[in-house]
Amino acid sequence: MSAAPHPGPGEDIVVLRDVMAAMRDGVRLAADIYLPAGAGPFSVILERTPYDKRGTNHADRTAADPTPRSKPEVAADFARAGYAYVLQDCRGRSASEGVFSKYLNEADDGYDTLSWIADQPWCDGRIGMTGLSYSAHVQAAVAALGHPALAAMFMDSGGFSSGYHSGIRQGGAFELKQLTWAYKHALQAPATAADPARRAALEAEDIGAWVRVNPWLPGHSPLTAAPEYQDFIVQMWARETFGPFWTQPDLCASAHYPRFTDAPMVFMSSWYDPYALAATENFAALSRMKAGPVRLVMGPWTHGQRSVTFAGDADFGPEATLDGHLADDYLRLRLDWFDRHLRRDPAVADPLSSPVRLFVMGGGTGRRTAQDRLDHGGRWRDEADWPPPAVEATAFHLSGDGGLSRAIPEAGERSWRHDPDNPVPTIGGAIASGAPLMEAGGFDQRETSDLYGASMPGRALADRDDVVSFQTEVLTQAVEVTGPVSARLWISASALDCDVMIKLVDVYPPSADYPEGYALNLTHGVLRLRFRDGFEAAHPMRPGEVYGVDIKAFPTSNLFAAGHRIRLDVSASNFPHFDVNPGTGVRAGEASDPVAAICAVHFGPDTPSHIVLPIRPIA
């Protein structure tokens, strides 16, 4: 490794490769430094990544050019714009020393890196941070420590408000995307490349079979050949209660908001991104506490896919891209943000002058596009705050005839049988890193032949006997839902434990293109009922007893067109998005024999089960 200067991708910049910075424990992390022409010093932008500082991110593309650009190419663009750009490999990744432990060490390593940069002669003392996904998580982690040199941030599709509550676990259930992520990256790890036997052992595993195994244990998991990844996945699954481990700054910005940086910051995410809840929560809290400015951008995309018009099988029209609507492209948006708020150039207008910029999905033709997707449509809108000030939280009550309305119905219940060996399959949603088992985005909620876990291709999920659905009458006029979504349900079960899954759905009527209609998933929520009284301790249910429980769903923004219906689906599984509850009440990571359970949702004056929808009046 050498810190000697190399010519950059053009003679106008200089690149210092694999410059090593010592952390507080002596471990050295490697960075490539892209310096502009001139003597400096310069304002600096730091990007920390576990995915190889010289690699390529699939999202670094534009609407005009679908070919992703490499990290070095993007870094060179920033250097040509006058910034020193530092690309650093996270601990234990690529050229950096130490052992990688996903999510952990990033707060301290980030703090030490900022201190090291601030001491360099090419740094003018002002440092910004940028990055997608994990590179946004590391930003929130170090921002929670309040480093004085941190002067501007752009967090894209990441940055835990609380990884326990969304991103790693949700509602007490475990996100199995953590396993598919770990398996993929174990295969890509340097240790795997150096060990043919380890590679062969990993490649021999059937990840689709392993997600059905409960529990995974050291030596008994799909990652046995990669113990560092096995340790992560086994420990994260087993840590099912909320406590000090989960409140450390690497995993929980919300526990550290008072000392969080005062720097200008952007939280950007999307409705089908697993960090949509984190972005909106971070904005809502920090915009009220910090000098900022603090901005929120919410698009209609899947994880990081800001330059395409679709998410899964749903297309949102030509306005859906960031390109041409928020800025010329993603690079221009960030350059303008940092020019304005890091270099504090008064000649540059704030590219995000409105506190909130969000995309309202819906309003399309409902036809099948030339690319064989649903034309759902949508448009961008500015808001003064999150939730939008005009929103009215409105309760829609469940009823025995499958209705969903503002009226409280007569007493009754609807029940279903949950079989842990035949869970409800995941069809889209706010997912990332789910391949090869699940895909993110909006889809017709109907089983297909290529769907993992499908047992009857062509069947609508609402027709399964382990899903109960409640829907409004056909809407006579459009209804916009924009903001946080939650439910208050009264639930009973014949087992010691049960999950409650909710899903908000936009139901299209039958048409020539979709003769059976189209049920588009919008957002989801989950609660593992042994955590109904709080996530600090588990309390088994008493079979047959009725419990009133609160279920927090992801936010959304959708225009339900006239002629559509608003639907709520309720079940006890959403697999493999989440691990399947065996119904036995045992701790995660402990073996038990799964039991089928009869679950019921109750409604009426004494048990007024309802979903709370944020209704925004339509002008």
XYZ file of C-alpha atoms in Angstrom:
619
model
C 0.000 0.000 0.000
C 1.218 3.446 -0.861
C 0.235 6.995 -0.154
C 2.265 8.246 -3.105
C 0.279 10.488 -5.436
C -1.025 8.973 -8.634
C -2.429 10.814 -11.616
C -6.184 11.003 -11.345
C -8.632 10.128 -14.102
C -7.453 13.284 -15.824
C -4.499 15.526 -15.075
C -6.633 18.007 -13.148
C -6.798 16.007 -9.893
C -4.458 13.879 -7.796
C -5.384 10.589 -6.126
C -3.642 9.270 -3.007
C -4.349 5.557 -2.763
C -4.656 3.405 0.361
C -3.727 6.122 2.818
C -3.942 4.499 6.247
C -5.568 6.243 9.221
C -5.123 4.781 12.708
C -8.190 4.322 14.873
C -8.152 4.575 18.679
C -7.428 0.838 19.047
C -4.553 0.909 16.568
C -6.448 -0.670 13.658
C -5.721 1.198 10.421
C -8.386 1.963 7.830
C -7.558 2.525 4.172
C -8.759 5.499 2.144
C -8.330 6.814 -1.369
C -8.143 10.614 -1.368
C -9.120 12.626 -4.429
C -7.633 16.130 -4.343
C -8.547 19.028 -6.624
C -6.015 21.035 -8.540
C -4.481 23.865 -6.523
C -2.832 24.253 -3.184
C -5.897 24.005 -0.973
C -6.926 23.577 1.736
C -10.330 22.305 0.646
C -13.671 21.446 2.122
C -13.813 17.653 2.364
C -16.502 15.096 1.645
C -16.163 11.687 3.295
C -17.810 8.486 2.112
C -17.257 5.363 4.220
C -18.219 2.026 2.651
C -18.026 -1.709 3.357
C -18.491 -2.399 -0.374
C -14.999 -1.575 -1.744
C -14.003 2.030 -2.216
C -13.067 1.268 -5.838
C -16.250 -0.626 -6.628
C -19.488 0.387 -8.311
C -22.877 0.945 -6.721
C -25.859 -0.070 -8.858
C -27.650 3.173 -7.956
C -24.932 5.508 -9.263
C -26.608 5.977 -12.616
C -28.807 8.606 -14.215
C -32.150 8.482 -15.952
C -30.368 9.268 -19.225
C -27.617 6.673 -18.798
C -28.498 3.385 -17.051
C -24.847 2.295 -16.816
C -23.709 2.775 -13.191
C -20.579 4.849 -12.627
C -17.849 3.622 -10.291
C -17.086 5.202 -6.933
C -13.734 6.522 -8.234
C -15.510 8.226 -11.137
C -17.997 9.906 -8.801
C -15.225 10.913 -6.407
C -13.322 12.483 -9.298
C -16.392 14.542 -10.198
C -16.492 15.981 -6.680
C -12.747 16.693 -6.801
C -13.141 18.533 -10.100
C -15.834 20.596 -8.390
C -13.288 21.690 -5.793
C -13.804 19.185 -2.966
C -11.295 16.826 -1.434
C -13.147 13.517 -1.546
C -12.204 10.716 0.848
C -13.363 7.164 0.071
C -12.659 4.886 3.023
C -13.079 1.131 3.416
C -14.841 0.271 6.657
C -13.038 -1.820 9.251
C -12.245 -5.329 8.027
C -13.292 -4.620 4.445
C -11.159 -4.496 1.302
C -7.828 -2.778 2.161
C -8.696 -1.845 5.769
C -7.383 -3.748 8.757
C -9.418 -5.295 11.554
C -12.485 -7.511 11.656
C -15.783 -6.379 10.126
C -18.813 -6.587 12.404
C -21.862 -5.325 10.550
C -23.128 -1.948 11.835
C -20.852 -1.974 14.906
C -17.651 0.107 15.341
C -18.919 2.690 12.839
C -19.607 5.496 15.308
C -16.108 5.404 16.842
C -14.356 4.686 13.547
C -16.244 7.526 11.895
C -15.355 9.917 14.713
C -11.669 8.991 14.557
C -11.672 9.350 10.770
C -13.197 12.832 10.978
C -10.540 13.837 13.507
C -7.804 12.457 11.256
C -9.153 14.325 8.205
C -9.480 17.575 10.155
C -5.748 17.386 10.955
C -4.673 17.018 7.314
C -3.111 20.035 5.561
C -5.489 19.672 2.618
C -8.587 20.036 4.867
C -10.013 23.471 5.641
C -11.720 22.179 8.785
C -15.175 21.646 7.243
C -16.176 18.071 6.448
C -19.328 16.761 4.835
C -20.507 13.159 4.526
C -22.496 11.383 1.842
C -23.474 7.857 0.888
C -26.220 5.331 0.236
C -27.525 2.549 2.479
C -24.700 1.329 4.751
C -22.835 4.525 3.861
C -25.817 6.408 5.281
C -25.929 4.208 8.405
C -22.326 5.153 9.195
C -23.223 8.827 8.855
C -26.011 8.646 11.414
C -23.757 6.643 13.731
C -21.012 9.281 13.826
C -23.478 12.193 13.769
C -24.850 10.811 17.030
C -21.471 11.623 18.591
C -21.599 15.266 17.480
C -18.113 15.699 15.969
C -17.355 19.453 15.672
C -15.843 19.187 12.148
C -18.961 17.561 10.679
C -20.535 20.416 8.732
C -23.060 18.914 6.248
C -24.614 15.512 5.501
C -26.557 13.737 2.777
C -28.003 10.433 4.034
C -29.552 8.399 1.236
C -31.701 5.362 2.091
C -30.209 4.654 5.483
C -29.353 5.979 8.928
C -31.147 4.066 11.682
C -33.544 5.980 13.872
C -33.678 2.619 15.698
C -32.437 -0.512 13.978
C -34.390 -2.594 16.471
C -37.667 -1.024 15.409
C -37.003 -0.965 11.659
C -34.152 -2.211 9.512
C -32.951 -5.205 11.549
C -36.050 -6.108 13.508
C -39.551 -4.696 13.309
C -42.338 -5.086 15.820
C -40.257 -7.769 17.535
C -39.918 -9.877 14.381
C -36.606 -10.406 12.574
C -35.999 -9.135 9.035
C -34.711 -12.098 7.008
C -33.091 -9.724 4.520
C -30.297 -9.704 7.068
C -29.661 -13.382 6.248
C -29.803 -12.946 2.477
C -27.432 -9.955 2.837
C -25.005 -11.909 5.033
C -24.983 -14.911 2.706
C -24.293 -12.743 -0.356
C -21.454 -10.862 1.310
C -19.946 -13.957 2.889
C -19.551 -15.272 -0.658
C -17.872 -12.001 -1.664
C -15.590 -11.734 1.382
C -11.790 -11.719 0.898
C -11.557 -14.735 3.227
C -13.825 -16.663 0.870
C -11.778 -15.707 -2.178
C -8.657 -16.968 -0.394
C -10.180 -20.267 0.745
C -11.636 -22.592 -1.958
C -13.035 -24.951 0.673
C -14.924 -22.124 2.379
C -16.321 -20.996 -0.970
C -17.420 -24.516 -1.890
C -19.135 -24.956 1.477
C -21.044 -21.682 1.145
C -22.067 -22.338 -2.443
C -23.426 -25.750 -1.432
C -25.944 -24.207 0.964
C -29.607 -23.831 -0.030
C -30.586 -20.441 1.348
C -34.238 -21.050 0.480
C -34.286 -24.122 2.684
C -32.361 -22.473 5.512
C -34.838 -19.617 6.015
C -37.361 -22.276 7.036
C -35.051 -23.575 9.777
C -35.670 -22.299 13.289
C -33.336 -21.761 15.047
C -29.922 -21.140 13.494
C -27.075 -21.866 15.872
C -23.287 -21.670 15.690
C -22.274 -24.650 13.575
C -25.849 -25.099 12.368
C -26.566 -22.316 9.901
C -26.072 -21.494 6.226
C -23.019 -19.454 7.283
C -21.124 -22.072 9.259
C -18.229 -21.803 6.798
C -18.036 -18.019 7.386
C -18.071 -17.716 11.190
C -17.814 -13.898 11.268
C -21.060 -13.629 9.282
C -22.632 -16.496 11.208
C -21.929 -14.719 14.500
C -23.632 -11.577 13.228
C -26.769 -13.284 11.977
C -27.196 -15.619 14.964
C -26.654 -12.857 17.509
C -28.900 -10.307 15.801
C -31.720 -12.852 15.577
C -31.330 -13.921 19.193
C -31.228 -10.328 20.577
C -34.990 -10.035 20.601
C -35.517 -7.596 23.463
C -34.792 -3.878 23.341
C -31.986 -2.801 25.633
C -28.506 -1.225 25.857
C -27.116 -3.174 22.890
C -29.773 -1.676 20.615
C -29.397 1.899 21.881
C -25.713 2.326 21.002
C -25.139 5.109 18.432
C -24.289 2.640 15.662
C -27.867 1.336 15.774
C -30.077 4.014 17.305
C -29.879 7.706 16.433
C -33.047 8.415 18.411
C -31.322 7.544 21.688
C -28.726 10.240 20.937
C -30.739 13.054 19.362
C -29.707 15.656 21.997
C -26.018 15.423 21.039
C -26.641 14.708 17.345
C -24.828 17.104 15.017
C -26.335 20.518 14.299
C -25.075 20.372 10.722
C -27.338 20.823 7.673
C -28.576 17.343 6.744
C -30.737 15.559 4.201
C -32.660 12.362 4.846
C -33.631 10.817 1.512
C -35.547 7.573 1.164
C -38.556 6.110 -0.657
C -41.865 4.424 0.027
C -40.588 0.945 -0.896
C -37.295 1.320 0.971
C -36.661 -0.471 4.301
C -35.423 2.845 5.747
C -38.527 4.904 4.955
C -39.597 4.858 8.601
C -36.111 5.792 9.808
C -35.874 8.737 7.404
C -39.231 10.202 8.393
C -38.622 9.653 12.114
C -35.162 11.217 11.977
C -36.465 14.219 10.074
C -39.490 14.728 12.339
C -37.325 14.738 15.472
C -34.182 16.515 14.301
C -35.916 19.243 12.287
C -37.468 20.389 15.567
C -34.258 20.165 17.615
C -31.397 21.263 15.381
C -30.259 24.411 13.604
C -29.892 22.473 10.387
C -31.498 23.071 8.005
C -32.891 19.519 7.994
C -34.564 18.217 4.835
C -36.640 15.153 3.908
C -36.988 13.674 0.412
C -39.316 10.696 -0.151
C -39.592 9.181 -3.624
C -41.644 6.258 -4.965
C -38.613 4.005 -5.502
C -37.108 0.855 -4.109
C -33.786 1.046 -2.250
C -31.615 3.695 -3.925
C -33.320 3.433 -7.328
C -33.871 7.166 -7.671
C -33.357 7.316 -11.454
C -36.056 4.867 -12.575
C -39.809 5.349 -12.784
C -40.940 2.042 -11.296
C -40.808 -0.023 -8.120
C -41.406 -3.697 -8.722
C -44.420 -4.056 -11.011
C -45.785 -0.526 -10.441
C -44.779 2.409 -12.656
C -45.193 5.953 -11.392
C -44.822 7.841 -14.637
C -42.179 10.116 -16.130
C -42.216 12.462 -13.103
C -41.045 9.714 -10.742
C -37.289 10.137 -11.185
C -35.104 12.429 -9.139
C -33.471 13.423 -12.421
C -35.174 16.430 -13.974
C -37.469 17.017 -10.993
C -35.325 17.574 -7.904
C -32.177 18.377 -9.911
C -30.571 17.514 -13.227
C -29.358 14.322 -11.560
C -28.212 12.933 -8.204
C -24.674 14.262 -8.557
C -25.930 17.787 -9.264
C -28.316 17.653 -6.301
C -25.515 16.745 -3.901
C -23.051 19.221 -5.353
C -25.570 22.033 -4.973
C -26.374 20.912 -1.410
C -22.721 20.881 -0.388
C -21.900 24.084 -2.275
C -24.650 25.838 -0.363
C -24.236 24.262 3.067
C -20.664 22.954 3.308
C -18.770 25.651 1.389
C -21.541 28.131 2.303
C -21.561 29.707 -1.153
C -24.357 32.334 -1.123
C -24.424 32.353 -4.926
C -25.776 28.785 -4.958
C -29.489 28.416 -4.302
C -30.562 25.771 -1.807
C -31.602 22.827 -4.030
C -33.996 21.639 -1.313
C -35.516 24.915 -0.187
C -38.714 23.206 1.001
C -38.399 21.214 4.250
C -40.140 18.200 2.703
C -40.215 17.039 -0.895
C -42.363 13.944 -1.380
C -43.866 11.926 -4.209
C -47.601 11.234 -4.039
C -48.198 7.899 -5.755
C -51.371 7.264 -7.743
C -53.519 9.022 -10.305
C -52.309 7.045 -13.338
C -54.383 5.377 -16.018
C -54.340 1.935 -14.411
C -53.450 0.456 -17.783
C -50.628 -1.976 -18.497
C -47.561 -0.111 -19.774
C -45.429 -1.116 -22.729
C -42.990 -2.536 -20.144
C -45.792 -4.726 -18.740
C -46.212 -2.749 -15.522
C -49.196 -1.088 -13.863
C -49.433 2.614 -14.732
C -50.059 3.852 -11.190
C -48.772 7.396 -11.782
C -47.963 10.136 -9.302
C -46.426 13.572 -8.790
C -43.948 15.500 -6.622
C -45.126 17.965 -3.986
C -43.545 20.246 -1.401
C -44.674 20.132 2.227
C -43.818 22.355 5.165
C -43.347 19.497 7.622
C -43.711 15.790 8.321
C -46.385 14.685 8.876
C -47.876 17.250 6.484
C -49.747 19.888 8.503
C -53.003 19.409 6.591
C -53.225 15.688 7.401
C -56.133 14.454 9.503
C -55.574 11.144 11.341
C -58.749 9.217 10.562
C -59.894 5.885 12.007
C -61.345 3.293 9.619
C -63.048 0.468 11.538
C -63.046 -3.223 10.691
C -66.383 -5.037 10.562
C -67.673 -8.592 10.348
C -68.757 -8.350 6.721
C -65.220 -7.429 5.665
C -65.999 -3.729 5.594
C -63.678 -0.846 6.421
C -65.437 2.382 7.330
C -65.536 5.263 9.777
C -68.523 3.766 11.616
C -67.995 1.485 14.625
C -69.725 -1.822 13.786
C -71.620 -4.338 15.902
C -69.575 -6.749 17.977
C -68.016 -9.650 16.128
C -64.803 -11.325 15.079
C -63.078 -12.864 12.097
C -60.661 -15.723 12.581
C -58.042 -17.578 10.584
C -55.699 -20.530 11.057
C -51.962 -19.752 11.115
C -49.792 -22.711 10.124
C -46.073 -21.997 10.671
C -45.231 -24.603 8.032
C -47.303 -22.800 5.384
C -46.826 -19.056 5.952
C -48.258 -16.252 3.828
C -45.672 -15.501 1.116
C -44.059 -12.079 0.768
C -45.105 -10.240 -2.395
C -43.073 -7.042 -2.639
C -42.815 -4.354 -0.007
C -40.117 -2.249 1.633
C -37.212 -4.647 1.219
C -33.537 -4.480 0.235
C -30.925 -7.193 -0.302
C -33.667 -9.823 -0.463
C -32.454 -11.713 -3.526
C -32.893 -14.512 -4.403
C -35.905 -14.999 -2.127
C -37.877 -11.760 -2.315
C -38.196 -8.638 -4.418
C -38.959 -5.093 -3.321
C -41.670 -2.819 -4.662
C -45.327 -2.768 -5.575
C -47.031 -5.862 -6.976
C -50.470 -7.331 -7.488
C -51.023 -9.335 -4.314
C -51.391 -12.614 -6.153
C -49.197 -15.705 -6.069
C -47.107 -16.408 -9.160
C -45.184 -19.463 -10.272
C -41.806 -17.821 -9.569
C -42.772 -16.525 -6.102
C -40.826 -18.059 -3.227
C -43.302 -19.842 -0.958
C -46.201 -19.832 -3.413
C -48.452 -22.871 -3.052
C -51.161 -21.994 -5.590
C -49.983 -19.744 -8.451
C -52.732 -17.410 -9.612
C -54.442 -17.255 -6.226
C -54.941 -13.834 -4.638
C -53.474 -13.547 -1.148
C -56.846 -12.250 0.011
C -58.339 -15.627 -0.966
C -56.020 -17.597 1.314
C -57.689 -18.960 4.435
C -54.949 -17.450 6.600
C -55.549 -13.864 5.439
C -58.557 -11.747 6.418
C -59.294 -8.605 4.406
C -61.311 -5.485 5.134
C -62.072 -2.904 2.466
C -64.041 0.250 1.934
C -66.944 0.598 -0.427
C -65.971 1.699 -3.911
C -64.688 5.251 -3.531
C -66.936 7.855 -5.146
C -64.144 10.417 -5.034
C -60.367 10.257 -4.685
C -58.830 9.927 -1.215
C -55.212 10.860 -0.460
C -53.341 9.064 2.318
C -50.021 10.766 3.180
C -48.162 10.258 6.441
C -47.639 7.702 9.220
C -49.959 4.672 9.251
C -50.870 2.631 12.334
C -53.518 0.236 13.583
C -55.204 -0.511 16.884
C -56.513 -4.078 16.790
C -58.059 -6.410 19.344
C -56.507 -9.848 18.827
C -56.787 -13.299 20.378
C -55.029 -16.567 19.599
C -55.096 -20.177 20.725
C -51.298 -20.194 21.122
C -48.843 -18.619 23.547
C -47.644 -16.221 20.880
C -48.714 -14.890 17.511
C -47.633 -12.283 14.976
C -50.034 -9.745 13.542
C -49.155 -8.523 10.061
C -51.010 -5.668 8.415
C -50.800 -4.463 4.837
C -52.416 -1.425 3.244
C -53.568 -2.087 -0.317
C -54.912 0.047 -3.196
C -57.536 -2.103 -4.937
C -58.124 -1.416 -8.620
C -61.387 -2.525 -10.213
C -61.338 -5.122 -13.039
C -60.286 -3.743 -16.410
C -59.399 -4.934 -19.884
C -55.728 -5.076 -18.934
C -56.361 -6.566 -15.491
C -59.583 -8.613 -15.703
C -59.344 -9.653 -12.044
C -58.424 -6.165 -10.882
C -55.118 -5.283 -9.260
C -54.310 -5.138 -5.540
C -51.250 -2.891 -5.087
C -49.381 -3.159 -1.781
C -48.445 0.207 -0.276
C -47.132 -0.331 3.232
C -46.894 -2.927 5.977
C -46.649 -3.287 9.757
C -45.977 -6.128 12.199
C -46.187 -6.882 15.908
C -45.024 -10.025 17.693
C -47.638 -10.226 20.407
C -45.366 -11.327 23.223
C -44.043 -7.744 22.940
C -47.487 -6.136 23.102
C -46.620 -4.401 26.406
C -43.239 -3.131 25.232
C -40.102 -4.471 23.625
C -37.975 -4.553 26.790
C -39.473 -7.887 27.926
C -41.516 -10.687 26.421
C -44.853 -11.765 27.938
C -46.549 -14.884 26.540
C -50.206 -14.598 25.660
C -52.966 -16.389 27.502
C -54.739 -18.534 24.891
C -58.157 -17.173 24.078
C -57.695 -13.848 25.845
C -58.382 -10.702 23.792
C -55.647 -8.062 23.749
C -55.778 -4.525 22.388
C -52.510 -3.938 20.544
C -50.909 -1.113 18.579
C -49.151 -1.843 15.299
C -46.902 0.707 13.653
C -46.699 0.564 9.863
C -44.334 2.267 7.447
C -45.343 5.701 6.099
C -46.742 6.167 2.625
C -48.238 8.705 0.246
C -50.891 7.485 -2.184
C -53.891 8.839 -4.031
C -56.671 6.245 -4.021
C -58.588 7.119 -7.179
C -62.363 7.194 -7.472
C -63.551 3.694 -8.337
C -60.873 2.077 -6.175
C -61.118 0.622 -2.678
C -58.873 1.005 0.368
C -58.073 -2.439 1.784
C -56.418 -3.718 4.945
C -55.077 -7.278 4.952
C -54.453 -8.959 8.311
C -52.527 -12.207 8.795
C -49.984 -13.836 11.110
C -47.067 -14.141 8.670
C -45.254 -12.352 5.843
C -42.502 -14.742 4.828
C -39.619 -14.491 4.062
C -39.749 -10.755 4.806
C -39.934 -11.774 8.484
C -39.114 -14.933 10.402
C -42.132 -17.127 11.131
C -43.495 -17.154 14.672
C -43.659 -20.790 15.879
C -46.450 -19.908 18.320
C -44.677 -21.462 21.305
C -43.590 -18.283 23.048
C -39.934 -19.340 23.257
C -37.144 -16.833 22.806
C -35.720 -16.300 19.336
C -32.843 -18.705 18.787
C -34.345 -21.429 20.995
C -35.690 -24.647 19.527
C -39.365 -25.587 19.836
C -41.978 -27.566 17.942
C -44.153 -25.085 16.011
C -47.878 -25.131 16.683
C -50.717 -24.072 14.444
C -52.915 -21.387 15.967
C -56.414 -20.062 15.512
C -56.107 -16.280 15.493
C -58.951 -13.769 15.533
C -59.435 -10.034 15.178
C -62.343 -8.631 17.206
C -64.450 -5.543 16.528
C -67.389 -3.662 17.950
C -68.052 -0.965 20.568
C -65.837 -2.628 23.195
C -63.140 -3.816 20.799
C -63.109 -1.135 18.092
C -60.357 -2.505 15.832
C -59.321 0.125 13.306
C -56.554 1.414 11.112
C -55.543 5.070 11.405
C -54.997 6.645 7.988
C -53.500 10.121 7.530
C -56.030 11.697 5.176
C -54.910 14.829 3.384
C -57.742 16.946 2.011
C -57.705 17.255 -1.774
C -57.984 20.834 -2.965
